[in-house]
Amino acid sequence: MPTTPSAEIVRLADSTRRLVRTVDGLDEPALAGASLLPDWSRAHVVAHLALNAEAMARGLEGARTGRAEPLYDSPRARADDVEELAHAGPSELRERFLGSAAVLADLLEAMPVTTLATEVEWYPGGMRRQVATFADIRRGEVEVHHVDLATPGYDHTAWPGDFAAWVVATRAAALDADPPFTVYAGDLDRAWSVGGGAEGDPVVTGPAHTLAWWLSGRGSGEGLACDGPLPRIGAW
């Protein structure tokens, strides 16, 4: 029986299909081109996405068999693996990317209900996340890094409304803002408190996708309005 709610799996599949179309259109010169991430080519971004899917698949398999282990050995090992795969060549890179996405999708659909609450570490002694959150976390990787590929036709304004709202909610809950503030998405008529604020705090207003892009540490906040200085946001 599937564990992750089917709607989450469907949303991830839709986001992955869009990303696959983009990656399929990248030839060797395009892969060598710059992404939106400092010091990373598009090949680095694709390598990161492939290795992330492989790591999440290992985590799911370990949770299923009762032998849960961290997704990554260490941040350094993770970075070294990205660097190695980014220089492996377009064919191997594309094969690892497509294969890892397919394996992860299959595992998510097949996970038993009893595994939903199992927590898996990202690094030894690091943050832990329940298996039930994996589809949404992976979708975050797919959508944010799809934009980081800096290809024509896909930027943060292409994000589905439900995904933009998820990013805003997730980042609003995670950010330690001092002073606190509120964000308001006019297109969704929804507001979120950042940093545990209250009535009277500064309010940052804009479309959900623009708020999401800014709260994820991208962009300068262009297109947003604030009744005070725009708060500074660190990278995701």
PDB file of N, CA, C and O in Angstrom, residues 5 31 33 51 73 84 86 106 108 126 128 144 148 150 156 185 195 228 231:
ATOM      1  N   PRO A   5       0.766  10.404   0.749  1.00  0.00           N
ATOM      2  CA  PRO A   5      -0.532  10.711   0.118  1.00  0.00           C
ATOM      3  C   PRO A   5      -0.395  10.861  -1.384  1.00  0.00           C
ATOM      4  O   PRO A   5       0.541  11.467  -1.888  1.00  0.00           O
ATOM      5  N   LEU A  31      25.046  22.442 -20.672  1.00  0.00           N
ATOM      6  CA  LEU A  31      25.340  21.910 -19.344  1.00  0.00           C
ATOM      7  C   LEU A  31      26.556  22.588 -18.721  1.00  0.00           C
ATOM      8  O   LEU A  31      26.629  22.769 -17.504  1.00  0.00           O
ATOM      9  N   GLY A  33      27.304  25.635 -19.123  1.00  0.00           N
ATOM     10  CA  GLY A  33      26.983  27.028 -18.858  1.00  0.00           C
ATOM     11  C   GLY A  33      26.670  27.279 -17.396  1.00  0.00           C
ATOM     12  O   GLY A  33      26.412  26.365 -16.616  1.00  0.00           O
ATOM     13  N   LEU A  51      21.983  13.041  -7.402  1.00  0.00           N
ATOM     14  CA  LEU A  51      22.503  12.480  -6.156  1.00  0.00           C
ATOM     15  C   LEU A  51      21.509  12.642  -5.020  1.00  0.00           C
ATOM     16  O   LEU A  51      21.430  11.780  -4.124  1.00  0.00           O
ATOM     17  N   ASP A  73      26.923  10.832   3.863  1.00  0.00           N
ATOM     18  CA  ASP A  73      27.964  10.576   4.860  1.00  0.00           C
ATOM     19  C   ASP A  73      28.391  11.852   5.570  1.00  0.00           C
ATOM     20  O   ASP A  73      28.657  11.839   6.772  1.00  0.00           O
ATOM     21  N   GLU A  84      32.272  15.416  -8.745  1.00  0.00           N
ATOM     22  CA  GLU A  84      32.691  14.291  -9.584  1.00  0.00           C
ATOM     23  C   GLU A  84      31.671  13.998 -10.675  1.00  0.00           C
ATOM     24  O   GLU A  84      32.024  13.834 -11.849  1.00  0.00           O
ATOM     25  N   ALA A  86      29.362  15.971 -11.876  1.00  0.00           N
ATOM     26  CA  ALA A  86      29.213  17.107 -12.797  1.00  0.00           C
ATOM     27  C   ALA A  86      30.221  17.049 -13.929  1.00  0.00           C
ATOM     28  O   ALA A  86      29.976  17.575 -15.023  1.00  0.00           O
ATOM     29  N   ASP A 106       9.299   5.244  -7.829  1.00  0.00           N
ATOM     30  CA  ASP A 106       8.796   3.895  -7.559  1.00  0.00           C
ATOM     31  C   ASP A 106       8.782   3.590  -6.063  1.00  0.00           C
ATOM     32  O   ASP A 106       7.819   3.001  -5.531  1.00  0.00           O
ATOM     33  N   LEU A 108       8.653   5.760  -3.544  1.00  0.00           N
ATOM     34  CA  LEU A 108       7.641   6.557  -2.868  1.00  0.00           C
ATOM     35  C   LEU A 108       6.259   5.928  -3.009  1.00  0.00           C
ATOM     36  O   LEU A 108       5.481   5.880  -2.047  1.00  0.00           O
ATOM     37  N   GLY A 126      22.610  14.831  12.206  1.00  0.00           N
ATOM     38  CA  GLY A 126      21.995  16.057  11.683  1.00  0.00           C
ATOM     39  C   GLY A 126      20.478  16.015  11.732  1.00  0.00           C
ATOM     40  O   GLY A 126      19.880  15.246  12.478  1.00  0.00           O
ATOM     41  N   ARG A 128      16.575  15.444  11.072  1.00  0.00           N
ATOM     42  CA  ARG A 128      15.821  14.233  10.789  1.00  0.00           C
ATOM     43  C   ARG A 128      14.475  14.629  10.184  1.00  0.00           C
ATOM     44  O   ARG A 128      13.864  15.606  10.598  1.00  0.00           O
ATOM     45  N   VAL A 144      12.886  24.364  -7.119  1.00  0.00           N
ATOM     46  CA  VAL A 144      13.843  25.444  -6.880  1.00  0.00           C
ATOM     47  C   VAL A 144      15.049  25.311  -7.804  1.00  0.00           C
ATOM     48  O   VAL A 144      15.482  26.284  -8.441  1.00  0.00           O
ATOM     49  N   ASP A 148      17.057  27.330 -10.879  1.00  0.00           N
ATOM     50  CA  ASP A 148      18.504  27.574 -10.805  1.00  0.00           C
ATOM     51  C   ASP A 148      19.237  27.171 -12.081  1.00  0.00           C
ATOM     52  O   ASP A 148      20.357  27.645 -12.320  1.00  0.00           O
ATOM     53  N   ALA A 150      18.569  28.155 -14.890  1.00  0.00           N
ATOM     54  CA  ALA A 150      18.636  29.379 -15.700  1.00  0.00           C
ATOM     55  C   ALA A 150      18.442  29.098 -17.182  1.00  0.00           C
ATOM     56  O   ALA A 150      19.218  29.536 -18.034  1.00  0.00           O
ATOM     57  N   HIS A 156      10.860  31.397 -11.506  1.00  0.00           N
ATOM     58  CA  HIS A 156       9.999  31.206 -10.340  1.00  0.00           C
ATOM     59  C   HIS A 156       8.549  31.594 -10.604  1.00  0.00           C
ATOM     60  O   HIS A 156       7.649  31.134  -9.895  1.00  0.00           O
ATOM     61  N   ALA A 185       0.588  37.266   0.718  1.00  0.00           N
ATOM     62  CA  ALA A 185       0.457  36.961  -0.707  1.00  0.00           C
ATOM     63  C   ALA A 185      -0.910  37.429  -1.183  1.00  0.00           C
ATOM     64  O   ALA A 185      -1.933  36.796  -0.879  1.00  0.00           O
ATOM     65  N   GLY A 195       9.304  34.609  12.103  1.00  0.00           N
ATOM     66  CA  GLY A 195      10.015  34.948  13.323  1.00  0.00           C
ATOM     67  C   GLY A 195       9.123  35.121  14.532  1.00  0.00           C
ATOM     68  O   GLY A 195       9.528  35.717  15.532  1.00  0.00           O
ATOM     69  N   GLY A 228       8.306  49.355   5.428  1.00  0.00           N
ATOM     70  CA  GLY A 228       9.534  49.569   6.153  1.00  0.00           C
ATOM     71  C   GLY A 228      10.674  49.007   5.352  1.00  0.00           C
ATOM     72  O   GLY A 228      10.456  48.538   4.225  1.00  0.00           O
ATOM     73  N   PRO A 231      13.354  43.223   4.893  1.00  0.00           N
ATOM     74  CA  PRO A 231      14.278  42.380   5.672  1.00  0.00           C
ATOM     75  C   PRO A 231      15.252  41.642   4.775  1.00  0.00           C
ATOM     76  O   PRO A 231      14.971  41.357   3.614  1.00  0.00           O
TER      77      PRO A 231
END
